[in-house]
Coordinates of C-alpha atoms in Angstrom, one line a residue:
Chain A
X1 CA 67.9 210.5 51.4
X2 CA 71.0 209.1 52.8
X3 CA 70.1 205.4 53.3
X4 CA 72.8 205.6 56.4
X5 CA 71.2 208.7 57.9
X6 CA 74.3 210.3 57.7
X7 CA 74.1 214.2 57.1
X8 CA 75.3 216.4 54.4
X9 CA 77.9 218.8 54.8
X10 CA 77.1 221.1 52.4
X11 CA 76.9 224.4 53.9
X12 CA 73.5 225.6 55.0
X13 CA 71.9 229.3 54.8
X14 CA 70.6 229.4 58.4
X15 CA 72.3 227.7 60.9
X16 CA 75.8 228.5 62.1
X17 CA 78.8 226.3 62.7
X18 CA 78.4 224.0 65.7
X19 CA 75.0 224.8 66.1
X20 CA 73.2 222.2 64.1
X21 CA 75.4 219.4 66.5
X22 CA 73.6 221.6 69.5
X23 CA 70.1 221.3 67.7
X24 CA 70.5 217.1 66.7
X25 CA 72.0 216.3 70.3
X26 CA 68.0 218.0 71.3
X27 CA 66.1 216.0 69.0
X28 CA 68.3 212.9 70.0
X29 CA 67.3 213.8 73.2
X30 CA 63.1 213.6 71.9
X31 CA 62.8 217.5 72.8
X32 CA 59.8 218.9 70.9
X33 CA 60.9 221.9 71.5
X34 CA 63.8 221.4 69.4
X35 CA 61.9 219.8 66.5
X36 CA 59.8 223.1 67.1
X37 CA 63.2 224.9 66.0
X38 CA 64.0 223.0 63.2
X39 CA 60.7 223.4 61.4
X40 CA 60.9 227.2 62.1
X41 CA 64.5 227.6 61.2
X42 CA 64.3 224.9 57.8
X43 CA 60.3 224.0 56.6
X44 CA 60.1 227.0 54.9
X45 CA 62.7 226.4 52.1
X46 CA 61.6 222.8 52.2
X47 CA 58.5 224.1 51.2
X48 CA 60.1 225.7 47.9
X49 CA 61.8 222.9 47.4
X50 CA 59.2 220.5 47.6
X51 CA 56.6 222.6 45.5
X52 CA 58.7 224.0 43.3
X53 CA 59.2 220.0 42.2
X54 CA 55.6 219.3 42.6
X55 CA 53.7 221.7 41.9
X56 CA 51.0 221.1 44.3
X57 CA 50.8 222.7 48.1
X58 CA 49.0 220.0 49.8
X59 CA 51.9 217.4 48.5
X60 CA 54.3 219.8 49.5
X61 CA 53.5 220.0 52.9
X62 CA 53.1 216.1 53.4
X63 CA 56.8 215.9 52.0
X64 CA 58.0 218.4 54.1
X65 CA 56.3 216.8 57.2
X66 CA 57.9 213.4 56.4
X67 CA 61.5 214.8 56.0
X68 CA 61.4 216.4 59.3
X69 CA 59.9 213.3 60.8
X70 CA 63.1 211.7 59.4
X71 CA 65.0 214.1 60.9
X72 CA 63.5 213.2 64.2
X73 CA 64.3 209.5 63.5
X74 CA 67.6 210.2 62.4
X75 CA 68.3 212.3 64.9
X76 CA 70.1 209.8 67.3
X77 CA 72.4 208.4 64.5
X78 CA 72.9 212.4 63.7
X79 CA 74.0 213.3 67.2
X80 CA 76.0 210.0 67.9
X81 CA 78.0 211.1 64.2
X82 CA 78.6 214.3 65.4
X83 CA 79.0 214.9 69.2
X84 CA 78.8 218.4 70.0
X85 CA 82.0 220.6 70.5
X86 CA 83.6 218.0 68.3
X87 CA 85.2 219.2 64.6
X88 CA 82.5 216.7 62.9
X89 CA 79.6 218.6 64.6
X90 CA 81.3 221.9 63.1
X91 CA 81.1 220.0 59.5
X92 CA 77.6 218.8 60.6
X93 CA 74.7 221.0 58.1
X94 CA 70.9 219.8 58.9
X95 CA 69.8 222.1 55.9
X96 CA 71.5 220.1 53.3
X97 CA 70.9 216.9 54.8
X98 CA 66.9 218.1 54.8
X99 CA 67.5 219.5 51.2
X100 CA 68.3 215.9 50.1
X101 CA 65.5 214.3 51.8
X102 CA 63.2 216.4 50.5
X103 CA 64.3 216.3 46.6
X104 CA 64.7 213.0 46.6
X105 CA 61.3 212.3 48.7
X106 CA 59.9 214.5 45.8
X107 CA 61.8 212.7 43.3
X108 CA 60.1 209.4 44.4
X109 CA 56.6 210.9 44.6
X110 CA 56.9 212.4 40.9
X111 CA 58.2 208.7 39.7
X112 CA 55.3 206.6 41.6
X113 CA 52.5 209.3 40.6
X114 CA 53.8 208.6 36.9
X115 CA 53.4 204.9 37.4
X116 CA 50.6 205.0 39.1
X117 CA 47.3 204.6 36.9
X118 CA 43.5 205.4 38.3
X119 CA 42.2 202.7 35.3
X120 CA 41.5 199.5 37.8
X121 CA 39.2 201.7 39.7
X122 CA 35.8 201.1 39.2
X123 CA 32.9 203.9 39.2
X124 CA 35.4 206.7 39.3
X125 CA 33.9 210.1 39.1
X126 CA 33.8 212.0 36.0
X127 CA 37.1 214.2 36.2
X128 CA 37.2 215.9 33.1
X129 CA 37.6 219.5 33.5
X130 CA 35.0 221.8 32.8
X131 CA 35.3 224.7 30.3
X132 CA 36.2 227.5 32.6
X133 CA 38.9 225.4 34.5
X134 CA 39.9 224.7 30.7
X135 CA 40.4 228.1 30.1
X136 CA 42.5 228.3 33.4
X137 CA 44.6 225.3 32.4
X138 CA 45.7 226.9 29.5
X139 CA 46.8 230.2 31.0
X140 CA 48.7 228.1 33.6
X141 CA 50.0 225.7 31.0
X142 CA 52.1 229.0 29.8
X143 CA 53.5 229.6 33.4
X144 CA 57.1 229.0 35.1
X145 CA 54.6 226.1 36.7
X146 CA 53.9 224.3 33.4
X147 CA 57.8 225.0 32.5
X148 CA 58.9 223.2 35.2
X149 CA 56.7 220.6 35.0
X150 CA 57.8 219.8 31.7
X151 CA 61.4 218.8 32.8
X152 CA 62.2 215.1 33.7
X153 CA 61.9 214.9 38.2
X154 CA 66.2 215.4 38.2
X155 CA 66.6 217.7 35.3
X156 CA 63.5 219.5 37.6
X157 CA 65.4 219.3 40.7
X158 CA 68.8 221.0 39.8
X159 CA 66.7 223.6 37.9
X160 CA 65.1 224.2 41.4
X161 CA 68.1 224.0 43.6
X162 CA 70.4 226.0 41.7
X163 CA 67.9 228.6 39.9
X164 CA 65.3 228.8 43.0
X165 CA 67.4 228.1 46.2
X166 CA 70.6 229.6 44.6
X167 CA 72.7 226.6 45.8
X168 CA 76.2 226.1 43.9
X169 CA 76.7 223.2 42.1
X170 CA 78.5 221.7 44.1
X171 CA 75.6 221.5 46.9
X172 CA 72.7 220.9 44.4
X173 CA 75.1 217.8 43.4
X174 CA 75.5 216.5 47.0
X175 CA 71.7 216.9 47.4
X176 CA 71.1 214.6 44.7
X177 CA 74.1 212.4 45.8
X178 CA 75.9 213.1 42.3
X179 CA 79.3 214.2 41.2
X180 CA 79.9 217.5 40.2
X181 CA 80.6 216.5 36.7
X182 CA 77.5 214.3 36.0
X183 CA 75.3 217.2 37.8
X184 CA 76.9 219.7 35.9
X185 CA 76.0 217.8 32.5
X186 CA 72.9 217.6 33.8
X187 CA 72.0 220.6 34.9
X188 CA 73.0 221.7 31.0
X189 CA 70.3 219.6 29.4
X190 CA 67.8 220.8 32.2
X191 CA 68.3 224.4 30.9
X192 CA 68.2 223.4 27.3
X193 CA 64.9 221.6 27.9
X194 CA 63.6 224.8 30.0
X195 CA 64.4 226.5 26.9
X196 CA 62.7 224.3 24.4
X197 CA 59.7 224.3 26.5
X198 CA 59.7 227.9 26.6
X199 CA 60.3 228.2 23.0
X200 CA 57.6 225.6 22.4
X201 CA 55.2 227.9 24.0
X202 CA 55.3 230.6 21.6
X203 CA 57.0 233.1 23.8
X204 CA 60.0 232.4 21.5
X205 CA 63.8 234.0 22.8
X206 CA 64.2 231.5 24.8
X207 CA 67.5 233.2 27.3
Chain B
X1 CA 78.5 232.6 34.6
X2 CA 78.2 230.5 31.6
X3 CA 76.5 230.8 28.2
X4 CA 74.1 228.5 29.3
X5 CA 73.0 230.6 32.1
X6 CA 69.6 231.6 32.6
X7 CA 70.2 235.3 32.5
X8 CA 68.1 237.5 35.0
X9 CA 65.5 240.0 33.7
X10 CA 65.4 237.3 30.3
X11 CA 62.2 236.6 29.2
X12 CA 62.7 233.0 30.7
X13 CA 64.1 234.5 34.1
X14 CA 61.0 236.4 34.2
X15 CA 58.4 233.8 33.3
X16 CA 60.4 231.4 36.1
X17 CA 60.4 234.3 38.4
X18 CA 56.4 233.7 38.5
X19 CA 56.1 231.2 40.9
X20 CA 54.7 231.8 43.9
X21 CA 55.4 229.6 46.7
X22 CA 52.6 229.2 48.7
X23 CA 53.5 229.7 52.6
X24 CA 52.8 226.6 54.7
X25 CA 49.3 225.8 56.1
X26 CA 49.0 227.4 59.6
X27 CA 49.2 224.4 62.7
X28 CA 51.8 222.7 60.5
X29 CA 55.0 222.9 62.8
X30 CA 51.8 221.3 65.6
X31 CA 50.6 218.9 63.3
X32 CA 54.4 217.6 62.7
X33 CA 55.3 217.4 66.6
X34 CA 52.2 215.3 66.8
X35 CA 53.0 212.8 64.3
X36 CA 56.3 212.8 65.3
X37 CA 55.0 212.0 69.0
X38 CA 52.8 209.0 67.6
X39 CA 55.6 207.8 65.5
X40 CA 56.6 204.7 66.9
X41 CA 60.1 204.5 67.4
X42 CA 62.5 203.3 64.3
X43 CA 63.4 199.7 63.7
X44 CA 67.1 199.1 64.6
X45 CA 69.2 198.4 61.6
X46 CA 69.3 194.9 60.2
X47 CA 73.1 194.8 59.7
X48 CA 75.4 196.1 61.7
X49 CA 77.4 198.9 60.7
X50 CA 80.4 197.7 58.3
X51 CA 83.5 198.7 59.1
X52 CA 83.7 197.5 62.8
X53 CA 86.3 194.8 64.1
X54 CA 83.6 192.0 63.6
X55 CA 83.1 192.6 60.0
X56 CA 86.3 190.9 59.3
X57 CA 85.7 187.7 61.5
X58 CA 82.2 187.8 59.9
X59 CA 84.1 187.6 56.6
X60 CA 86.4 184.9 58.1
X61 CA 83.5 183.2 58.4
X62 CA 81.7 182.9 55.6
X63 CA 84.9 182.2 54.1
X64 CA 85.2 179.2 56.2
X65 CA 81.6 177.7 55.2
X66 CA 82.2 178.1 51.7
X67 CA 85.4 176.6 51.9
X68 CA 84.1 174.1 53.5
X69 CA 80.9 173.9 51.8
X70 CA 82.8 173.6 48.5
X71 CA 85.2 170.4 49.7
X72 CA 82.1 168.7 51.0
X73 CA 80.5 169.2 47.7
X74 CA 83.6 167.9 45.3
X75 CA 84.5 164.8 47.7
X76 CA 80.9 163.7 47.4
X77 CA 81.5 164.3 43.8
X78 CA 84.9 162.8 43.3
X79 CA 83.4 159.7 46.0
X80 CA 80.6 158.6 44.0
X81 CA 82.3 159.1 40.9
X82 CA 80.2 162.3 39.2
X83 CA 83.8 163.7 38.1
X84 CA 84.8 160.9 36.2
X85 CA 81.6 161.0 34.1
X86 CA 82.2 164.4 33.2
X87 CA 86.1 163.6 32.3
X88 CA 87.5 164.9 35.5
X89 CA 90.5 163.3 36.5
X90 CA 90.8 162.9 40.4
X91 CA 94.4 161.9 41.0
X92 CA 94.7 159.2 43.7
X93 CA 96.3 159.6 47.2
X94 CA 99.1 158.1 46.1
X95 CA 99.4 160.1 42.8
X96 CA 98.7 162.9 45.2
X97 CA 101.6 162.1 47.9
X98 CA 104.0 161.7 45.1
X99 CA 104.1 164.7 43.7
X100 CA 104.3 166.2 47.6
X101 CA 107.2 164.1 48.2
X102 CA 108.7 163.2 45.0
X103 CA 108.9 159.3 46.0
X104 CA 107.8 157.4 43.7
X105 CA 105.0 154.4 45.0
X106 CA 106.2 151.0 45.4
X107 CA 105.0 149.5 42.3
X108 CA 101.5 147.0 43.1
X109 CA 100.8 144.3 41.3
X110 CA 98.3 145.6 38.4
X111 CA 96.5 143.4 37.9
X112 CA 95.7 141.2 41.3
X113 CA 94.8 142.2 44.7
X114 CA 95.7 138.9 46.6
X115 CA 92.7 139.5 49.9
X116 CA 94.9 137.9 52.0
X117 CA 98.3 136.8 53.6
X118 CA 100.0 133.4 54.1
X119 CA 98.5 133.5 57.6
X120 CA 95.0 134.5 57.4
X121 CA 92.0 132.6 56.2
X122 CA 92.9 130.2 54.2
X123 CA 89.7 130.4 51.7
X124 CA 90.0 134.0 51.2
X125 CA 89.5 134.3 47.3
X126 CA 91.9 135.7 44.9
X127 CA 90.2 139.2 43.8
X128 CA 90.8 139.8 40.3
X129 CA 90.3 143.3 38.9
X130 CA 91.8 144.0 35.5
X131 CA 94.3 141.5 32.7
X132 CA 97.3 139.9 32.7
X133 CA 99.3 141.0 29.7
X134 CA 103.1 140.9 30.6
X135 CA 105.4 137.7 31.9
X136 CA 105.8 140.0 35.0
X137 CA 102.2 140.4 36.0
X138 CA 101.5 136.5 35.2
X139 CA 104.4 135.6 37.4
X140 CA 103.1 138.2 40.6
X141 CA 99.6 136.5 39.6
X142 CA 101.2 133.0 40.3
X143 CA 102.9 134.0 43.0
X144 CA 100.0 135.0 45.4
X145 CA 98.3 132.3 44.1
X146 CA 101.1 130.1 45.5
X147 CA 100.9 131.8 48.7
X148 CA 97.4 131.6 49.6
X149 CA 97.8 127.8 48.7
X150 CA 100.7 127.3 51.0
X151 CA 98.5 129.4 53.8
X152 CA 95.8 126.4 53.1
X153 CA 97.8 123.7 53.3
X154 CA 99.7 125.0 56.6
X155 CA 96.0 125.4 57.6
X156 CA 94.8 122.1 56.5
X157 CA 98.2 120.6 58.6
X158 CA 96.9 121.9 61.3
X159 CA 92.8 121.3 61.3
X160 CA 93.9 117.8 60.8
X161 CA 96.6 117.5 63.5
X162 CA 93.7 118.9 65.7
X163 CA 90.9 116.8 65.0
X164 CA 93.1 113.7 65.3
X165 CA 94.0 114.5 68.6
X166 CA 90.0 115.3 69.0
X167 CA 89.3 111.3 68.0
X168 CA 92.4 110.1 70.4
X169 CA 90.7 111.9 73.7
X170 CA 87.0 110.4 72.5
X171 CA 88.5 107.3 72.1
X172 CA 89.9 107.6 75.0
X173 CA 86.9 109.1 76.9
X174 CA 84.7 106.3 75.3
X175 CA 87.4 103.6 76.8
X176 CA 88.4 102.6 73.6
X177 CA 92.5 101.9 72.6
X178 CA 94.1 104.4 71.2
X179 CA 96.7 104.1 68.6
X180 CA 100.0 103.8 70.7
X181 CA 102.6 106.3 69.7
X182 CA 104.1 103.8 66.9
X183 CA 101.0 103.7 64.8
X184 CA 100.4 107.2 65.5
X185 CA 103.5 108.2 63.4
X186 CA 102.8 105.8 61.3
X187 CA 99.8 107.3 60.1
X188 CA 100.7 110.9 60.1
X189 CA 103.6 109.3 57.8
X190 CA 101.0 108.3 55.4
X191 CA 99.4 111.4 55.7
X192 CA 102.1 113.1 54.6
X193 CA 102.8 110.7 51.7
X194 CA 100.1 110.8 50.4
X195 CA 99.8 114.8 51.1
X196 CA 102.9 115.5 49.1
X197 CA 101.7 113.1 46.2
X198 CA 98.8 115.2 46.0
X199 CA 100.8 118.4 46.3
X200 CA 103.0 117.3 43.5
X201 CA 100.4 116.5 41.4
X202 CA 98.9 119.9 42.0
X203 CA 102.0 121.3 41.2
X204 CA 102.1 119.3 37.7
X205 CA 99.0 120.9 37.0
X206 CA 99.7 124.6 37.9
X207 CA 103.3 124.1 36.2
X208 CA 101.7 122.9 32.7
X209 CA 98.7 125.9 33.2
X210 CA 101.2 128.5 34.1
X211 CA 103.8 127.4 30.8
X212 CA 100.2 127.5 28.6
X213 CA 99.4 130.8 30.2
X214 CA 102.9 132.2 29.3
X215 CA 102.8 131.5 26.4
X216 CA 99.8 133.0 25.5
X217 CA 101.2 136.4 27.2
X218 CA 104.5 136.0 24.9
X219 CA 102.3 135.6 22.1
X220 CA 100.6 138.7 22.6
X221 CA 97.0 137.1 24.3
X222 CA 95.6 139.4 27.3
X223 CA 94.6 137.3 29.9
X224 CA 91.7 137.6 32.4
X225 CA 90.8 136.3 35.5
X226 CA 88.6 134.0 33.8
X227 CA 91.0 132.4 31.6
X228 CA 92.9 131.1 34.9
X229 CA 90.1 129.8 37.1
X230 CA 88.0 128.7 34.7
X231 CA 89.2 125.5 33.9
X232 CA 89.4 124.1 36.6
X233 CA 86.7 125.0 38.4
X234 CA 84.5 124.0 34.9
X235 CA 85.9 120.4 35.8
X236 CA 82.5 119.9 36.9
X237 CA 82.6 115.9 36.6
X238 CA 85.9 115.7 39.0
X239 CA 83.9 117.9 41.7
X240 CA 81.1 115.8 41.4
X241 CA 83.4 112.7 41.9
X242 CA 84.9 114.5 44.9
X243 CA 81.5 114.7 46.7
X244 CA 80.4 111.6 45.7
X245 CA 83.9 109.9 47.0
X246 CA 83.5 112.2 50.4
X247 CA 79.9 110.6 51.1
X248 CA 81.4 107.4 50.4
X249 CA 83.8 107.9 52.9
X250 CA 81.4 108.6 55.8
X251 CA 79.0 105.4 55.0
X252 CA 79.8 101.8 56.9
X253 CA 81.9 99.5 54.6
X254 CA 78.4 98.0 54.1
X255 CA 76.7 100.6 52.7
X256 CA 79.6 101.3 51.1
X257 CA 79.5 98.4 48.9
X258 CA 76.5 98.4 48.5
X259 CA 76.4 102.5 47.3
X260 CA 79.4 101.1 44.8
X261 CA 77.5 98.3 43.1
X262 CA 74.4 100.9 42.5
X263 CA 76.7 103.1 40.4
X264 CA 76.9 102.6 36.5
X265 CA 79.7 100.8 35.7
X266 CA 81.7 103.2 34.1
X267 CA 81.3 105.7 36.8
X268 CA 81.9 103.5 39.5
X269 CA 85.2 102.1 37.5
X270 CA 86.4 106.1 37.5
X271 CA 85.1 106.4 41.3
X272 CA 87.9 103.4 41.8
X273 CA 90.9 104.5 39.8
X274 CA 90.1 107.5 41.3
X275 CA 90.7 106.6 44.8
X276 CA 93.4 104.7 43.4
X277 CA 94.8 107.4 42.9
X278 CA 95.4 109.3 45.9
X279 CA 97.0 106.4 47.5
X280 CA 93.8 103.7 48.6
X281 CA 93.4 100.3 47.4
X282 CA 89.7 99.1 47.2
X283 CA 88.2 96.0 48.3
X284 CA 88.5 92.9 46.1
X285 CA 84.7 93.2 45.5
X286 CA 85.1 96.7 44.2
X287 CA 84.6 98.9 47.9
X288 CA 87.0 101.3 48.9
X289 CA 89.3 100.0 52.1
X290 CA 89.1 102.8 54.5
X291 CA 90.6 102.1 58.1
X292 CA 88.0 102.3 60.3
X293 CA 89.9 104.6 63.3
X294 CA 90.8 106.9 59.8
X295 CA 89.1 110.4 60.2
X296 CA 87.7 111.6 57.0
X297 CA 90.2 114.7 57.7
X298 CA 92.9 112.9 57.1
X299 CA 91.8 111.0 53.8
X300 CA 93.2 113.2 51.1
X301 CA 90.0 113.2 49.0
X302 CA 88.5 115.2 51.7
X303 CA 90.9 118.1 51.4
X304 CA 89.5 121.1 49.8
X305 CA 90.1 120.5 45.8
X306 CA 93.6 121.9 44.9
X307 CA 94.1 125.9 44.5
X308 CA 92.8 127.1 42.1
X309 CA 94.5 130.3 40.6

């Protein structure tokens, strides 16, 4: 996320020109209604986004909820940025400044999950899977889930914005606050390690 | 579309292709307005935004401290003289000024910081900090010394013209007579005899010190402060003579004598020729022949013992 609040200007897929100033100024103004709006007109490709990197609804949903409750914070920085009827409220894109939030709120949960370790926890329950959820694991290990999961979290995320969401490069960059150049190396390695891991798991021609 | 493209209907295309996203949980746009209505409102920023016209007086100002801070920190240092320990040179203010103004310093004596003038104090001491290794410093070094021993003896003059007019008006007060105006000047006559014996005596003395001492700096010798006030003020014996000869002078001819007689004779033969000396005749059995009206002040052996460089 933008630590100044400040939105992106990539372009978005669902709101028009001018009307994302109209839809801040609401929220600015605390209208539910208009944080109503902006769930129905941008949660749902959050939601891709955000399980896509994950893998996991439930997690999903919680990072989804907290980006549009930064929205809602943000809001009154957004709308004071970008006054409506002004050219910066035509430039202003709520979809790409979610489409940060979320990636890099997903970015941060994939890196403290990782760190995170269940060991100092005394009497833990017995979590070892059973053979029939075994037996599921493996058949999910050879799905597009288990590919993706077997990218680092940004090699993950431009494989997601550019493959899944269809973005250009040049917005999948400004939603992970790169240049073009350093996302465009890295979406290369992301794609060679999607191939690897494919070829790895016997399905072999790898394309 | 690149080589590197993930090309669609691929095997990989398809197998990514299979990922179903899962469609949000029903109530979740409800659940978010009602977080978002218990969400307490969002701290203000800790900074104010950069870019504004206060960032640059902010800047100013921090400037400012650490200038500040740093001159505090390197006079404290150059004042209690860390910066010399660690081979710093500090110039001087002098050094300093003449390199602003190009003037070169009126050259001070190196060696002697005389702590006072003609007029002031008159036993201010002669502050020596460093040696005496060229004709020129010796001669500066002789020459304060010369005028803080003119500044005593105008002093002196005058402490005794006082204190003789002092004895007159008690004499006077106590009905007494008074020495009449003829006797008066013949006394102060004989206090300036016997004053400019002593002064040329004095000057004897520092005359033959100053040739030894000049000769030692042509010969090469450093000289310290030491090496001039030393011997005389070693001359322990003649300072013990002095006291002794100043109690003398406040007993009663009686106890005079009979002080006189107690001494050994060899000291009280010295104690004699002493007084002698200065200009006094002692008694034919051996005391000292002080007038009576005579204030010690104006005896010479009660002048403070000669300058001592």
């Amino acid at each position: 996320m933008n630590a100044s609040g400040k939105p992106s200007t990539i372009a978005g897929t669902r709101a028009d020109c001018g009307s994302d100033a109209a839809l801040a100024a609401r929220l600015a103004a605390r209208d539910p209604a208009a944080l109503r709006e902006a769930i129905t007109l941008y949660a749902a490709s959050l939601q891709r986004i955000a399980f896509r990197m994950t893998g996991d609804a439930h997690e999903a949903e919680d990072l989804v909820q907290e980006a549009m409750l930064r929205l809602w914070d943000q809001a009154p920085k957004i709308a004071a940025r970008h006054p409506v009827e002004s050219q910066a409220a035509a430039a202003l894109r709520l979809g790409g400044w979610l489409n940060r939030v979320v990636t890099n709120l997903a970015i941060d949960r994939l890196r403290r999950g990782r760190r995170m370790s269940a060991g100092e926890v005394p009497d833990r329950e017995d979590e070892a899977p059973l053979a029939d959820a075994l037996i599921e694991a493996g058949e999910r290990d050879h799905s597009a889930r288990a590919l993706i999961a077997a990218l680092p979290e940004r090699q993950r995320a431009a494989i997601v914005l550019t493959y899944y969401e269809d973005m250009s490069n040049a917005a999948a960059a400004e939603a992970l606050e790169m240049n073009i150049k350093a996302f465009e190396s890295l979406l290369l390695r992301a794609r060679t390690t999607l191939r690897r891991a494919y070829a790895d798991f016997g399905e072999g021609g790898a394309q | 579309m690149s080589t590197n493209d993930i090309i669609a209907g691929s095997p990989l295309a398809r197998r990514l292709d299979d990922y179903p996203v899962p469609d949000l949980s029903a109530g979740f746009a409800d659940r978010v307005l009602a977080a978002a209505a218990a969400r307490a409102a969002p701290l203000p920023d800790l900074r104010r935004p950069g870019g504004g016209e206060g960032r640059g007086w902010r800047l100013g100002r921090r400037l400012a401290i650490a200038t500040f801070g740093f001159s505090a920190i390197a006079s404290a240092a150059a004042a209690t003289g860390m910066l010399d320990r660690i081979d710093i040179a500090v110039p001087s203010a002098e050094r300093v000024w003449t390199s602003i103004t190009g003037k070169q310093p009126v050259a001070a004596a190196p060696v002697l910081a005389a702590a006072q003038s003609a007029d002031a104090a008159p036993k201010a001491p002669v502050v020596f900090d460093g040696q005496i290794d060229t004709p020129e410093e010796l001669n500066e070094a002789f020459r304060r010394i010369e005028d803080v021993r003119q500044g005593r003896i105008k002093a002196r003059r005058e402490r005794q013209d006082e204190r003789i007019e002092q004895a007159i008006e008690r004499r006077r007060a106590a009905g007494l007579p008074v020495p009449s105006a003829e006797e008066l000047a013949r006394q102060r006559q004989r206090i300036d005899e016997v004053q400019a014996i002593r002064q040329q005596r004095a000057d004897e003395r520092i005359k033959a010190r100053r040739d030894e001492l000049e000769r030692k700096v042509e010969s090469g010798e450093v000289l310290t402060r030491e090496d001039i006030v030393r011997p005389l003020r070693d001359d322990q014996r003649a300072m013990d003579r002095r006291e002794r000869m100043v109690r003398l002078r406040q007993m009663t001819p009686q106890q005079r004598r009979e002080a006189l007689r107690n001494l050994p004779p060899q000291q009280r033969r010295a104690l004699i020729e002493e007084y002698r000396n200065l200009g006094n005749a002692p008694d034919t059995d051996g005391a000292v022949a002080i007038p009576d009206n005579a204030t010690p002040e104006t005896a010479p052996v009660e002048e403070s013992p000669p300058p001592q460089p």
